[in-house]
XYZ file of C-alpha atoms in Angstrom:
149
model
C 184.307 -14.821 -32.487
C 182.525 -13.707 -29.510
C 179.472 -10.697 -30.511
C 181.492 -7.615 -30.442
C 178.717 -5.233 -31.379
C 176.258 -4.084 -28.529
C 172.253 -3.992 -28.980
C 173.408 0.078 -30.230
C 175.756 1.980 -30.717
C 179.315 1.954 -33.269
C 181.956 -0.696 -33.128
C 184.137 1.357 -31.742
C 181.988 2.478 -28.417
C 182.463 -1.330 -27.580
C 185.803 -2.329 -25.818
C 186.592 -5.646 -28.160
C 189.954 -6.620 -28.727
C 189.457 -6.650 -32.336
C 188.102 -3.346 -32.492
C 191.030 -2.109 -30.277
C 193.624 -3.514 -32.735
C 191.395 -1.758 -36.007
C 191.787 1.598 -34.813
C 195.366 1.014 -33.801
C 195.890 0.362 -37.214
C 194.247 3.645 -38.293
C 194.259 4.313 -41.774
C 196.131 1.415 -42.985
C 192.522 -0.710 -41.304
C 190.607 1.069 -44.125
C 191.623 -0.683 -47.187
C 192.138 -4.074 -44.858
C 188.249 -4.087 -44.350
C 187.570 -2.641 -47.938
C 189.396 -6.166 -49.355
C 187.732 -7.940 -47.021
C 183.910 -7.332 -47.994
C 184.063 -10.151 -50.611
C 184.932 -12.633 -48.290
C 182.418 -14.847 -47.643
C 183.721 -16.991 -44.972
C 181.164 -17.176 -41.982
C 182.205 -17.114 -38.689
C 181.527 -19.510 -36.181
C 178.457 -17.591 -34.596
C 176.955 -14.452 -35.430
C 178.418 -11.361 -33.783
C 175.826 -9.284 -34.250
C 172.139 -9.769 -31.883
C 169.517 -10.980 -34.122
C 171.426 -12.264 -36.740
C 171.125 -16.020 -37.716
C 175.052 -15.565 -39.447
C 177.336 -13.439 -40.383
C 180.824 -13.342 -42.531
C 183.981 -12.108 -43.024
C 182.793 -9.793 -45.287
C 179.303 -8.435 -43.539
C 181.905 -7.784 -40.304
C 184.283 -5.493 -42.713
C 180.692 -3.475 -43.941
C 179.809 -3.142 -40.248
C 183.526 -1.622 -39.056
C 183.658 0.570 -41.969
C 179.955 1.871 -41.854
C 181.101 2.341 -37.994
C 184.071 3.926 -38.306
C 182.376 6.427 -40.723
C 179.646 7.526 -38.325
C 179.987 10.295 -35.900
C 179.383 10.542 -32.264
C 175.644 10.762 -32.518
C 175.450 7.482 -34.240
C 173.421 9.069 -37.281
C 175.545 10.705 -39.705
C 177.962 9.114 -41.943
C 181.080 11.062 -41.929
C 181.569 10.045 -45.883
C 179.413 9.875 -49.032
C 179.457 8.099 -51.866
C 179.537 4.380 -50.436
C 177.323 1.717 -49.715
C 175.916 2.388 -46.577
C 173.384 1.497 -43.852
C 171.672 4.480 -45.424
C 171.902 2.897 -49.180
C 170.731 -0.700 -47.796
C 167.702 0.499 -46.043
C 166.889 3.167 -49.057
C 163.943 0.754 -49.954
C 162.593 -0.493 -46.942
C 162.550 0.585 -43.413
C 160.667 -2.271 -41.681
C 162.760 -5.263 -42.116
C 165.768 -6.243 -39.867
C 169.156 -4.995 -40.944
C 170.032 -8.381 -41.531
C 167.614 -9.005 -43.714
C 167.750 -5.847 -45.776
C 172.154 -6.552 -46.110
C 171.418 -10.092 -47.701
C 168.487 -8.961 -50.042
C 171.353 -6.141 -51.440
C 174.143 -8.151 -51.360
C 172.072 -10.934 -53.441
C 170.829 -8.400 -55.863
C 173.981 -6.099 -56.072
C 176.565 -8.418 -54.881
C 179.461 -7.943 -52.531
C 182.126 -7.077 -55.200
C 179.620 -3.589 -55.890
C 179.645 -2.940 -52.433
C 183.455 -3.398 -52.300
C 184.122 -1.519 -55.158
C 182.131 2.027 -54.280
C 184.317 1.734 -51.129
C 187.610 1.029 -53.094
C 186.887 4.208 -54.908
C 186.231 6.571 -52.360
C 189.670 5.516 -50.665
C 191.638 6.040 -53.872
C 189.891 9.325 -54.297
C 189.935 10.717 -50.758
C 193.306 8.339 -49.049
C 195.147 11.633 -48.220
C 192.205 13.550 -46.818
C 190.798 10.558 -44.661
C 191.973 11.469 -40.936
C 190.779 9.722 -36.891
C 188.784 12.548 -35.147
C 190.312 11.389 -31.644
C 186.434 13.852 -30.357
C 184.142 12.343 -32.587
C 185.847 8.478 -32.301
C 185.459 8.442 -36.102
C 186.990 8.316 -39.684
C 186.476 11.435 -41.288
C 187.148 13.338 -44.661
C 189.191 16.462 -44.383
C 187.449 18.742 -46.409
C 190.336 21.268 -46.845
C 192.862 18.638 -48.127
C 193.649 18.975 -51.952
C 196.087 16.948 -54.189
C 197.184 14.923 -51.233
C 197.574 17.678 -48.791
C 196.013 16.131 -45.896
C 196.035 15.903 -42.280
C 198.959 14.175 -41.183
């Protein structure tokens, strides 16, 4: 796999192929990635600048920390998950790279996976594509599964 990810910016401001066929899939991409964050599988070359590898599962965290951030490219559009916010709580300073693998070692991937897996199964209905902000986002007038269509 070919770096998808520009120097800044989301997933999604990038023209890949892959990243085309995620958002086609809209919601039914969410819990895709979410199983995916286990995997461990690396790929053939990093697709991220900077990185010396990357996996399966450390793509998945990158699309759905993505497709969770607005437009401006600094607020997460849902709580309650691991985040870039929750890996870099501790340090600022090191490379993002860096700071994933030192919380994946010490909380491991199936922690990560399952604070994601929860928020779907609690907010599924109300999660909706803001075609304006490019973005996942929670629908904060949806109750007992009446959401967005």
């Amino acid at each position: 796999m070919k770096r998808t990810h520009q120097a800044k910016g989301r997933l999604q401001d990038a023209s890949a192929p892959q990243t085309k066929h995620i958002i086609a899939l809209g919601k039914k991409a969410i819990p895709m990635l979410i199983a995916c964050l286990t995997d461990e599988t690396k790929t053939k070359e990093p697709i991220e600048d900077f990185w010396p590898e990357t996996t399966v599962g450390d793509i998945a965290f990158f699309y759905l920390c993505d497709l969770f951030t607005d437009s401006t490219w600094e607020h997460s559009t849902i709580d309650g998950v691991v985040n870039w916010k929750t890996v870099a709580a501790d340090d600022q300073d090191s490379p993002a790279w860096a700071l994933w693998y030192d919380f994946v070692k010490k909380h491991g991937r199936k922690y990560v996976q399952s604070s994601w897996s929860k928020k779907w199964k609690e907010q599924e209905s109300a999660i909706f594509w803001d075609d304006k902000e490019q973005c996942f986002k929670i629908d904060p007038h949806a109750k007992n599964g009446n959401a967005r269509p």
